[in-house]
Coordinates of C-alpha atoms in Angstrom, one line a residue:
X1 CA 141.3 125.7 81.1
X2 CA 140.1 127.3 84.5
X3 CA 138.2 126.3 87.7
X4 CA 135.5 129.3 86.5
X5 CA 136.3 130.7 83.0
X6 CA 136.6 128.0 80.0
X7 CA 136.2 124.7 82.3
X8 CA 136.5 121.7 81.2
X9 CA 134.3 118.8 80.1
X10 CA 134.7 116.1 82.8
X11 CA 131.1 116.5 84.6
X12 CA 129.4 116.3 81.3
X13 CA 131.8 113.4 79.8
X14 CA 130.7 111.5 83.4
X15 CA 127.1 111.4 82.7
X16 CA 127.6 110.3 79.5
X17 CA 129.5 107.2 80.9
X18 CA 127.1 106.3 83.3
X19 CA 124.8 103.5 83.3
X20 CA 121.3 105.2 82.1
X21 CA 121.8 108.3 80.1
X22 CA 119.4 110.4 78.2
X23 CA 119.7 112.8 75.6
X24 CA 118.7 116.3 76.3
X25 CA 121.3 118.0 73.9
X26 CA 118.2 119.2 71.7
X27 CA 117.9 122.1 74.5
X28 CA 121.4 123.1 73.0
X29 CA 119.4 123.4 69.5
X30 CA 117.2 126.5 71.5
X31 CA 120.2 128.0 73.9
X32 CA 122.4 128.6 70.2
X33 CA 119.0 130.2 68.5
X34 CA 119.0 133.1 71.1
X35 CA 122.4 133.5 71.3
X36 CA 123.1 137.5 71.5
X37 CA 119.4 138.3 70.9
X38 CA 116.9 139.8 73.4
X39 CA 116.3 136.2 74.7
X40 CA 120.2 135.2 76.0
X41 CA 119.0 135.4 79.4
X42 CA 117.3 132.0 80.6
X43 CA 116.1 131.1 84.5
X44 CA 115.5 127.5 84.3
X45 CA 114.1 126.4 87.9
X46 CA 112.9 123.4 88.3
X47 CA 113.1 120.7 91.6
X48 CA 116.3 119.2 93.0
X49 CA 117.2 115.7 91.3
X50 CA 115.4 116.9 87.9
X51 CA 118.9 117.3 85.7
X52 CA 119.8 120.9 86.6
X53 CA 123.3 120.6 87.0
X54 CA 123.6 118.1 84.4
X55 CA 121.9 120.4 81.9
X56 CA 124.7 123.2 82.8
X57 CA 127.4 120.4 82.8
X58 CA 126.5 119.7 79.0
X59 CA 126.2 123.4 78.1
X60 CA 129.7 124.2 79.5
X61 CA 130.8 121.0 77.3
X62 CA 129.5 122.3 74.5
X63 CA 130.2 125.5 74.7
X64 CA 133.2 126.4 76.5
X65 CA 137.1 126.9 74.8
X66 CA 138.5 125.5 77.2
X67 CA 137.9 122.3 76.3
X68 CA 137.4 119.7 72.5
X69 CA 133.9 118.0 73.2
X70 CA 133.3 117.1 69.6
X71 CA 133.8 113.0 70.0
X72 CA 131.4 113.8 73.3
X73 CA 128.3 115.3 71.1
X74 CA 128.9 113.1 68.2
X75 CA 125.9 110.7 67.6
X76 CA 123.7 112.9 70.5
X77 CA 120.5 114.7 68.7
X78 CA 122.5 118.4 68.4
X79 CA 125.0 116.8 66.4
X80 CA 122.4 116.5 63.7
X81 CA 121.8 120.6 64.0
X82 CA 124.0 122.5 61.4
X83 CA 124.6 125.2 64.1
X84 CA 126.2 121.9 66.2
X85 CA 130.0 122.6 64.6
X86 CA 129.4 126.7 64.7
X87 CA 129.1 126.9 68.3
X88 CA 131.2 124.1 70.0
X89 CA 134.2 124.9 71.9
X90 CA 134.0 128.2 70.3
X91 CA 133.0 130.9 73.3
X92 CA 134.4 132.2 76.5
X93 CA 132.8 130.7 79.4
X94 CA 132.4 131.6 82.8
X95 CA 130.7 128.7 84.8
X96 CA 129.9 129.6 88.3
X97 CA 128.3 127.0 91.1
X98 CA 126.8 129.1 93.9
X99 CA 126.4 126.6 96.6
X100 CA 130.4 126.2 96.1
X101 CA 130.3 129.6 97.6
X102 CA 128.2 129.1 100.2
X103 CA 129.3 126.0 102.2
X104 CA 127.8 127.1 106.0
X105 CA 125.9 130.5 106.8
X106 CA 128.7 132.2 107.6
X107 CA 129.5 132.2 103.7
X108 CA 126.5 134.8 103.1
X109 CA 128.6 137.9 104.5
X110 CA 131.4 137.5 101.9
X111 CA 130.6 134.9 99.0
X112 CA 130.1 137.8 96.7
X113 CA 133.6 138.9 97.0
X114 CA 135.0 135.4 96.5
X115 CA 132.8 135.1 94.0
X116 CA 134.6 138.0 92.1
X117 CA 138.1 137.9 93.3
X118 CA 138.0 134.1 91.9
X119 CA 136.6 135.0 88.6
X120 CA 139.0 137.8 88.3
X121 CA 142.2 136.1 89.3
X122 CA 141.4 134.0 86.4
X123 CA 140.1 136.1 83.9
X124 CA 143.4 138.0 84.4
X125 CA 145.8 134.4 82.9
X126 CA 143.1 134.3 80.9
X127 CA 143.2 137.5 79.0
X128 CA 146.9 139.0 80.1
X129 CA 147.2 141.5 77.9
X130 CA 144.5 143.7 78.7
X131 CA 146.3 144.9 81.8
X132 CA 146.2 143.8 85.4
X133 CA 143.3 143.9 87.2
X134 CA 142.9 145.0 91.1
X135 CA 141.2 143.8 93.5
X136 CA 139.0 146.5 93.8
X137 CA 137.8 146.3 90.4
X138 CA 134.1 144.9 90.5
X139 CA 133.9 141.8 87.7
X140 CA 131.4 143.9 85.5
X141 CA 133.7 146.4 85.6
X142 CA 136.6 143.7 84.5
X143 CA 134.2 142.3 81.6
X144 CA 133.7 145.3 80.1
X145 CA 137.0 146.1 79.7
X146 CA 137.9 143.3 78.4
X147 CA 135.2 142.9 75.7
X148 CA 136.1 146.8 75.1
X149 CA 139.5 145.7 74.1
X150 CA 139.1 142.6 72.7
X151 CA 135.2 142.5 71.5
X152 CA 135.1 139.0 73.4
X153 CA 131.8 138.4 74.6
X154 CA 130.9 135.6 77.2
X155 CA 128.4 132.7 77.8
X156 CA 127.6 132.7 81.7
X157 CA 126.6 129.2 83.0
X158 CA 125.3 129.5 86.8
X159 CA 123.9 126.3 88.8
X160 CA 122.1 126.7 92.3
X161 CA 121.5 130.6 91.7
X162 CA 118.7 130.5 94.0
X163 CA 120.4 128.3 97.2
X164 CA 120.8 132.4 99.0
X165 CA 117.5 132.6 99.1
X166 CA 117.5 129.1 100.9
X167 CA 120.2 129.4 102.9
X168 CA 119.4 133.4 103.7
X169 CA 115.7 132.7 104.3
X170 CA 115.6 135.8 106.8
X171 CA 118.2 138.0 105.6
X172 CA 116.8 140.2 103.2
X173 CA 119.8 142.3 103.3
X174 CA 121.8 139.1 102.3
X175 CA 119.2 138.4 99.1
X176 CA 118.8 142.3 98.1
X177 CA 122.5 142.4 97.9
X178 CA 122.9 139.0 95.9
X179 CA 119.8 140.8 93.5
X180 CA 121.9 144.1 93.3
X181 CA 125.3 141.8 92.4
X182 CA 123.3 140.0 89.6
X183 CA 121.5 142.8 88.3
X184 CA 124.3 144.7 87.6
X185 CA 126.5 141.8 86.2
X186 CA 123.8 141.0 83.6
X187 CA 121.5 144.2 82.9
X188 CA 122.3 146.0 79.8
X189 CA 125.7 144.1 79.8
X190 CA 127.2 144.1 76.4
X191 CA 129.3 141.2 77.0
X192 CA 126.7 139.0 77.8
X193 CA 125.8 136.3 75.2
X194 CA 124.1 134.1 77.0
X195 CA 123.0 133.5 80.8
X196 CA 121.7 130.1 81.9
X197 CA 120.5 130.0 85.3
X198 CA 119.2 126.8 86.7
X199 CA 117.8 126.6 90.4
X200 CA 114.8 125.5 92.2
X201 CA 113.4 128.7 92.4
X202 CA 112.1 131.5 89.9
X203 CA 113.5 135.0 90.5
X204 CA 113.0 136.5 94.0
X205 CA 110.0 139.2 93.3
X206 CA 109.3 142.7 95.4
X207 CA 106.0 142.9 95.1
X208 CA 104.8 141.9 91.9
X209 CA 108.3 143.1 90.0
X210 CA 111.0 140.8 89.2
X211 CA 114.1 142.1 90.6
X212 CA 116.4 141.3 87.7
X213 CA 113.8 141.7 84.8
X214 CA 115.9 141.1 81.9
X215 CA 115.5 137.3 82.3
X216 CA 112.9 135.0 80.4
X217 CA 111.6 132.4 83.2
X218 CA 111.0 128.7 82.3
X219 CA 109.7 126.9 85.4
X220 CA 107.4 124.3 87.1
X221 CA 104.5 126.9 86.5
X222 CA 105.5 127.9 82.6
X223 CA 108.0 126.2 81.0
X224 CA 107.6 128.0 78.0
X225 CA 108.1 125.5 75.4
X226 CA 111.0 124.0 77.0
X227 CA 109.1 120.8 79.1
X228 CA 110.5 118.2 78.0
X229 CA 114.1 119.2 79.2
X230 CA 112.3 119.0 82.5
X231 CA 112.2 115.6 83.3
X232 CA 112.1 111.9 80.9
X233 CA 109.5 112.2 78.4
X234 CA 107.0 109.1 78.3
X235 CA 108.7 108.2 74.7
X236 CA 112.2 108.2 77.1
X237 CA 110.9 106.1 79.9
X238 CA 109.1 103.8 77.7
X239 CA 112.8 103.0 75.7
X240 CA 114.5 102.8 78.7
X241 CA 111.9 100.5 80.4
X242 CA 112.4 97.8 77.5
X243 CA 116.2 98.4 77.5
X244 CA 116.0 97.3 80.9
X245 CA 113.4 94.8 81.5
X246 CA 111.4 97.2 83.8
X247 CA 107.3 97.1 83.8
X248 CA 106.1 100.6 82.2
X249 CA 103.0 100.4 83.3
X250 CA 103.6 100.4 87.1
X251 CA 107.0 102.7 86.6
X252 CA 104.1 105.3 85.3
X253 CA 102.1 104.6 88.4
X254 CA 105.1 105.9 90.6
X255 CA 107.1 108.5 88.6
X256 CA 104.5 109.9 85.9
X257 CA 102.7 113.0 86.1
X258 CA 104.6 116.2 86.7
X259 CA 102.3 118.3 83.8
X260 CA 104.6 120.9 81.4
X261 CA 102.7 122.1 78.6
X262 CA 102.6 119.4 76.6
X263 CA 104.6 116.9 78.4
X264 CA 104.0 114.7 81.2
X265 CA 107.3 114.8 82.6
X266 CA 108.9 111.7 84.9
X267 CA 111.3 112.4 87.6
X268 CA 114.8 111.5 86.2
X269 CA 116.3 110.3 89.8
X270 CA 113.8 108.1 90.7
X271 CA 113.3 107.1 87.2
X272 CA 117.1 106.0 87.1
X273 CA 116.9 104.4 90.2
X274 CA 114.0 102.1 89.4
X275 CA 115.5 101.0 86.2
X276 CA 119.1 100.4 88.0
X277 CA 118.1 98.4 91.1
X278 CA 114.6 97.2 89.6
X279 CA 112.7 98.0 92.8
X280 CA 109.8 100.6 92.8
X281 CA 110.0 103.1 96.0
X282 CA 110.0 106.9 96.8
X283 CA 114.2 107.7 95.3
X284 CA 113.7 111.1 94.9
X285 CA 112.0 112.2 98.0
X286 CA 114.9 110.4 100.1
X287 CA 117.4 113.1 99.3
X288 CA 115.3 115.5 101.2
X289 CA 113.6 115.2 104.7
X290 CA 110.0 115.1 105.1
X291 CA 109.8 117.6 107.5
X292 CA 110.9 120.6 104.7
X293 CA 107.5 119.4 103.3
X294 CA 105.3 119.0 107.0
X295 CA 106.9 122.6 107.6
X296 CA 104.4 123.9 105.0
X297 CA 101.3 121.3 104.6
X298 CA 101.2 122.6 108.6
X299 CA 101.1 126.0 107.5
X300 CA 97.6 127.8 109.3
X301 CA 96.4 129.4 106.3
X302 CA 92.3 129.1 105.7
X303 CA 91.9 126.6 103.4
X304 CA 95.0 125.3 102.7
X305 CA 94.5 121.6 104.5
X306 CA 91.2 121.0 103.1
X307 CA 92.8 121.6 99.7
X308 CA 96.1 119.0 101.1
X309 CA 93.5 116.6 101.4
X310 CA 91.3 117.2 98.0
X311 CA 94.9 117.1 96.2
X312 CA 96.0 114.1 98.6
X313 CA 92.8 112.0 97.3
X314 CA 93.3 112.5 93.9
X315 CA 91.5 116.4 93.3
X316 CA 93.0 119.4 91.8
X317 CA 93.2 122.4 93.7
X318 CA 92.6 126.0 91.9
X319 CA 95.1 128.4 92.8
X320 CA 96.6 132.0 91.6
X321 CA 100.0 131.3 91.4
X322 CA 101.1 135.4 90.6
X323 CA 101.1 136.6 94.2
X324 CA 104.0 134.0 95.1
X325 CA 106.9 135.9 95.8
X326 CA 109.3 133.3 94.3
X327 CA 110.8 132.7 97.9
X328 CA 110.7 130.0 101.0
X329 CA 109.4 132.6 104.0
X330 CA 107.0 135.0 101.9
X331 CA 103.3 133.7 102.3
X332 CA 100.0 135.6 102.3
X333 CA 97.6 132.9 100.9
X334 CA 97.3 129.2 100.6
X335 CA 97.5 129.4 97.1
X336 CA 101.4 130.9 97.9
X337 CA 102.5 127.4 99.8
X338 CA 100.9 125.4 97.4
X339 CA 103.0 127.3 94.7
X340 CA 106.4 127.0 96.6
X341 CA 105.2 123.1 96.3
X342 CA 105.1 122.8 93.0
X343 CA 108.5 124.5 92.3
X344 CA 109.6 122.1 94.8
X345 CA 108.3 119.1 93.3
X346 CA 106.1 118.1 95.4
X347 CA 103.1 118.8 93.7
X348 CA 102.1 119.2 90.0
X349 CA 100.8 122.3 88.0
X350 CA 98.3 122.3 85.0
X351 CA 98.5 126.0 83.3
X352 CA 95.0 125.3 81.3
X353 CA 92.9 124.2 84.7
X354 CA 95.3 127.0 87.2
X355 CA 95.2 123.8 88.9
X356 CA 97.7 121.4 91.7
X357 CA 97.4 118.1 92.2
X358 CA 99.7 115.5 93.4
X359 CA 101.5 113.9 90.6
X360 CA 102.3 110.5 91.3
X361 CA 102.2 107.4 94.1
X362 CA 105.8 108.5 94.8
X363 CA 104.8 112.1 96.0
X364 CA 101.3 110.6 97.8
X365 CA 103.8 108.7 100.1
X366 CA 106.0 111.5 100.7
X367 CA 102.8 113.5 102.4
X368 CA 101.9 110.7 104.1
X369 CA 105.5 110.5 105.6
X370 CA 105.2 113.8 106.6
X371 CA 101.7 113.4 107.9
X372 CA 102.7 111.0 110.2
X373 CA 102.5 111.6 113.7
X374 CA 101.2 114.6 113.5
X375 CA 97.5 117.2 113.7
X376 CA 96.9 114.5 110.3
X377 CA 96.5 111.9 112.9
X378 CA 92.7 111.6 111.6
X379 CA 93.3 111.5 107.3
X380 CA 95.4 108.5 108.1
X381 CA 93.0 106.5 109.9
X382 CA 90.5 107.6 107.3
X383 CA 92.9 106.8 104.2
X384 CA 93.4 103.7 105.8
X385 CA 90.0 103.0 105.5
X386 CA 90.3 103.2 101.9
X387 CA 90.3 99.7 100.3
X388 CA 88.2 98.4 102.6
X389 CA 85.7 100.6 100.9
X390 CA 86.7 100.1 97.1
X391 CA 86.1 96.0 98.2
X392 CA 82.7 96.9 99.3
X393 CA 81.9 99.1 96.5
X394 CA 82.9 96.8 93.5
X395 CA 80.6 94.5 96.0
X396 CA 77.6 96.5 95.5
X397 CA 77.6 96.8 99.1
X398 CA 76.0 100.5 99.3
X399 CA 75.1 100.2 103.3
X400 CA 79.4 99.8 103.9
X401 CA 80.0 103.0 101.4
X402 CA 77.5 104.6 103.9
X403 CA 79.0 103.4 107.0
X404 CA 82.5 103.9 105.8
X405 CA 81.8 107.6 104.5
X406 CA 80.1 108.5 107.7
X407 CA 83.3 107.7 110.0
X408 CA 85.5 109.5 107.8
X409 CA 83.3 112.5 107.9
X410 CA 83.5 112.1 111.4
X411 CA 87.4 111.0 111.5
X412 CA 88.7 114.6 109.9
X413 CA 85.3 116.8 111.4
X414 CA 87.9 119.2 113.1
X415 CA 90.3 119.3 109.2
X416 CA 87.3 119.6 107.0
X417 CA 84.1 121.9 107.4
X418 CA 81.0 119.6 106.6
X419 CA 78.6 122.3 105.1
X420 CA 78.0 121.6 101.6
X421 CA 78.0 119.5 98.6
X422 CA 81.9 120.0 97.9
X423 CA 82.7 119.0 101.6
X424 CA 81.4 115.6 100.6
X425 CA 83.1 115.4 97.3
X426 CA 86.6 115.7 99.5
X427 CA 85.2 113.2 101.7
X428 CA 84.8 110.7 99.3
X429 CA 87.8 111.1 97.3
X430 CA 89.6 110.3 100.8
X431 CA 87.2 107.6 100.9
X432 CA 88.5 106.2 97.3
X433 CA 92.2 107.1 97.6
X434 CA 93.1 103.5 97.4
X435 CA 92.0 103.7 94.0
X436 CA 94.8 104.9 92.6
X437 CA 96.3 101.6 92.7
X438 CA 93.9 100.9 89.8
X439 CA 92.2 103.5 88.5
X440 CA 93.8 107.0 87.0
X441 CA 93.5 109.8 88.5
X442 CA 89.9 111.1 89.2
X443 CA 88.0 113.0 86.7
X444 CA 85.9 115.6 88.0
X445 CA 82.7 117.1 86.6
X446 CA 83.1 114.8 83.7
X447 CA 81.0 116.2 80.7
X448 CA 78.7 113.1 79.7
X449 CA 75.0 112.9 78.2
X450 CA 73.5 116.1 79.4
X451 CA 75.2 117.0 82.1
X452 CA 78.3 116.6 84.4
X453 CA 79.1 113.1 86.6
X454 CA 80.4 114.8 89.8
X455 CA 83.2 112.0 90.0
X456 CA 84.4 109.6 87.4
X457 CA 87.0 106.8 88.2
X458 CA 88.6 104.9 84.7
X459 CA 90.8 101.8 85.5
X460 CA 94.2 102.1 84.0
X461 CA 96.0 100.0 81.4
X462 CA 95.6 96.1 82.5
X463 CA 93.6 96.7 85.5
X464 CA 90.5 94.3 85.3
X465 CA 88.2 96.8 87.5
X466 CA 85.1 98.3 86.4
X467 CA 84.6 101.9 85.9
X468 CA 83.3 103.9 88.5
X469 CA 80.7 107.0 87.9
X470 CA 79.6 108.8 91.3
X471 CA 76.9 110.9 92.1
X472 CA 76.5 113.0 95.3
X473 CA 73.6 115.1 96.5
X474 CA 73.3 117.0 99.8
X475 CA 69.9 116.7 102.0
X476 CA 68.4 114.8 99.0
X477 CA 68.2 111.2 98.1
X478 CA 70.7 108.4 96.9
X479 CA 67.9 107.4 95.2
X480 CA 67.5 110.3 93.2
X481 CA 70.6 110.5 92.3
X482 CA 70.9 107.3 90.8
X483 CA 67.8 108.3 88.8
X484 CA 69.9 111.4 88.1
X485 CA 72.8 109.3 85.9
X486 CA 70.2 107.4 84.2
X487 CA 68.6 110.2 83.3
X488 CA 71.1 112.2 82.3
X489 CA 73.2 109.5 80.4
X490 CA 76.1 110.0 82.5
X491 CA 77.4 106.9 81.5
X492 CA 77.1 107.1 77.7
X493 CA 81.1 108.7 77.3
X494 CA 82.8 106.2 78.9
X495 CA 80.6 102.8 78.0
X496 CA 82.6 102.5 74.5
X497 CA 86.5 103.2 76.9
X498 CA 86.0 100.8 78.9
X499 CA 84.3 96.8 80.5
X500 CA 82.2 97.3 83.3
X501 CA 80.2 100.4 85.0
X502 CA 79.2 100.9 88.4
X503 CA 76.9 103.8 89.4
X504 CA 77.5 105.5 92.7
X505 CA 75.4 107.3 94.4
X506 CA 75.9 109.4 97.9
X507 CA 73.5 111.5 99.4
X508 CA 74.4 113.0 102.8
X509 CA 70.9 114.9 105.2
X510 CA 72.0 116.6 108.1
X511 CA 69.4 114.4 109.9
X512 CA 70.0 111.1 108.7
X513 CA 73.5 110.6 107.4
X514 CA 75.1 109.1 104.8
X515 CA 72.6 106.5 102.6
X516 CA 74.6 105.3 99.4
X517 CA 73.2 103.1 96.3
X518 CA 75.3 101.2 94.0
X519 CA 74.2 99.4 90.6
X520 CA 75.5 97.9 87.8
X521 CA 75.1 99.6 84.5
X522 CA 73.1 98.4 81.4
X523 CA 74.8 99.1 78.6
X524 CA 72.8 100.2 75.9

């Protein structure tokens, strides 16, 4: 058993003894059905505190010689696999932790070379008789001699592949020559077996290439089937929530919403954390600093804080996500920043809209945090508006709504160009962003009667609050636009979901402001 080739099992047999643990060995189940086929080669990225190096910790378990795991596994979900027995503690290992390498800057010049002499000075107890090795000898030089003379092939298990391109954010010599060391320890490699890579970023791109393009991606953006070794699964949370007396319903609130196919995944960290100390708070975000994130909401790309706040309020932003260069200094567009966000974690991608939002309350505080004290000065004051307004509105006070929508137009004037009908729609949704405290997320351009609502607001689980469905017209009438719902039926999809309707209707004219009219609606 080495440091780097066949480790042991202690990380993995430590998470297993700890307090809250959750099964993810069914990814083992997928890692042993490409095994030696065209899809050994995995780059899982995903954000830091979402299981990464617990996922490689359970894959060197399971896989490595140097170590007898079988009392570990037994009882987990593989263990029900018949491949479970075939596989265990049956393959040469070489597990390698990159930010081990890399402890200060001054690392970056020679971390490759440790990286090999290390690997090498073990690989030669390892495998004695297949001569000595020197320590000129590049390691995929060493590998393929020894799988020449002893058909072994290996599994490679690398965590934090990606920290050189944080670390090395302007040294592009540094990340071409990190690219170059990969490439050539991986591509066309006969020895290879499998290579799981887990980071928080994709592969770096030149251009619109991949630079090592034998790898399948699974990431925040595609997770190809693979989602719900992301994150807790809402089935997880929900077990875990009545194991330990925690309310579901307001841990969804907090920690729900980061979209992966077909999973809404929950942040395992802060998830943990709320069910061990029973208090509901931003966990996650308070491994990192909030300036990493007001670095790049401060960004001066066209477009990009108008779409913070639309996201911020409860929106979705559209973005093209295949320009990103899968690095932390590389931007062109908005849509690029808002991309490095989601891989991040701090926003959330849907694949069928090619749409961000902000995922949970947990993520809304952390922008706030970084908001404060800074060009944002005037979102705050008009967020902080916010429940002032939801009182009025669920008062049928539409004169307040008016009021309190005309000071937030004027309140982020020099964020938010005022020109059309979807400048208002971002105005309002800052207007309602205390509803998220008891409505879900809002649903634009609901489909409903014969037409689209622009806004539609549905109370969540338990939340005695009626449903809100909002109309806005520019240079127009408020009027009409109430006539416009009633008309239209807007209200017919959602009268059978939920108790009580409110129609909302804002009209803004560049003469006379903001005029709003609210009214109960008659069910039919």
């Amino acid at each position: 058993m080495g440091i780097y080739v066949n480790p042991g099992n202690t990380a993995f047999k430590e998470a297993l003894n700890s307090m809250i643990y959750v099964d993810k060995s069914g990814l083992i189940s997928y890692t042993n059905s490409v095994l030696n086929t065209k899809q050994k080669n995995l780059c899982v990225s995903r954000p830091r505190r979402f299981g990464k190096s617990m996922a490689a910790d359970m894959l060197v378990a399971y896989y490595s010689k140097g170590c007898d795991s079988e009392e570990l596994f037994t009882g987990l979900k593989i263990s029900e696999e018949s491949s479970c027995k075939h596989h265990m503690n049956r393959h040469c290992l070489i597990r390698l932790d990159v930010q081990r390498f890399l402890e200060t800057k001054q690392d970056l010049d020679n971390f490759i070379d440790k990286i090999e002499g290390r690997v090498i000075a073990e690989l030669s107890e390892e495998f004695p008789k297949c001569c000595n090795f020197n320590s000129e000898e590049r390691l995929k030089d060493v590998l393929d001699r020894i799988f020449i003379q002893t058909k072994n092939g290996f599994i490679f298990i690398i965590d934090e592949w990606d920290c050189v391109f944080r670390m090395a954010k302007e040294r592009e010599d540094i990340q071409k020559k990190y690219l170059d060391f990969l490439r050539g320890l991986f591509k066309g490699a006969e020895y290879v077996e499998l290579a799981y890579m887990t980071g928080i970023l994709p592969i770096k791109k030149y251009g619109e290439h991949s630079a090592i393009n034998v790898f399948d991606e699974y990431s925040m953006v595609d997770s190809k089937g693979l989602g719900e070794y992301f994150g807790f699964t809402k089935e997880e949370v929900e077990v875990k929530c009545g194991q330990y007396g925690v309310d579901y319903t307001e841990l969804e609130t907090w920690y729900d919403g980061y979209c992966l196919g077909d999973f809404h995944i929950y942040n395992p960290k802060s998830v943990v954390d709320a069910l061990m100390w029973k208090e509901f708070q931003s966990y996650w975000t308070g491994t990192e600093t909030y300036e990493a994130l007001k670095i790049y909401i401060d960004l001066d790309f066209d477009g990009l804080k108008k779409a913070v706040i639309e996201m911020l309020s409860g929106g979705r932003c559209k973005i093209n996500i295949r320009h990103f260069q899968n690095d932390m200094t590389t931007f062109k567009t908005k849509d690029d920043v808002i991309t490095l966000l989601i891989h991040l974690g701090y926003l959330t991608y849907d694949r069928r809209e090619c749409a961000a939002f902000v995922p949970n309350r947990e993520i809304s505080q952390e922008f706030l945090n970084a908001m404060d004290g800074s060009e944002w000065n005037e979102l705050i004051r008009a967020l902080n508006r916010s429940e002032e307004l939801l009182q009025s509105t669920w008062a049928l006070d539409g004169n307040a709504i008016a009021a309190g929508v005309g000071a937030i137009h004027s309140e982020t004037a020099s964020i938010l160009k005022y020109n059309d009908e979807n400048s208002l729609t971002c105005t309002v949704l800052m207007a309602y962003y205390s509803a998220k405290a008891y409505y879900l997320n809002p649903i634009m351009e609901l489909p409903s009667g014969k037409g689209f609502a622009d806004i539609v607001y549905l109370p969540r689980r338990n939340v005695d609050r009626p449903a809100l469905v909002i109309e806005l017209k520019w240079n127009k009438s408020a009027k009409g636009a109430i006539a416009q719902i009633k008309e239209r039926r807007y209200a017919s999809w959602i009268q059978g979901y939920t108790g009580d309707i409110l129609l909302v209707a804002i009209n803004y004219d560049e003469k006379k402001g903001h005029t709003c009219v609210i009214e109960e609606y008659a069910k039919e």
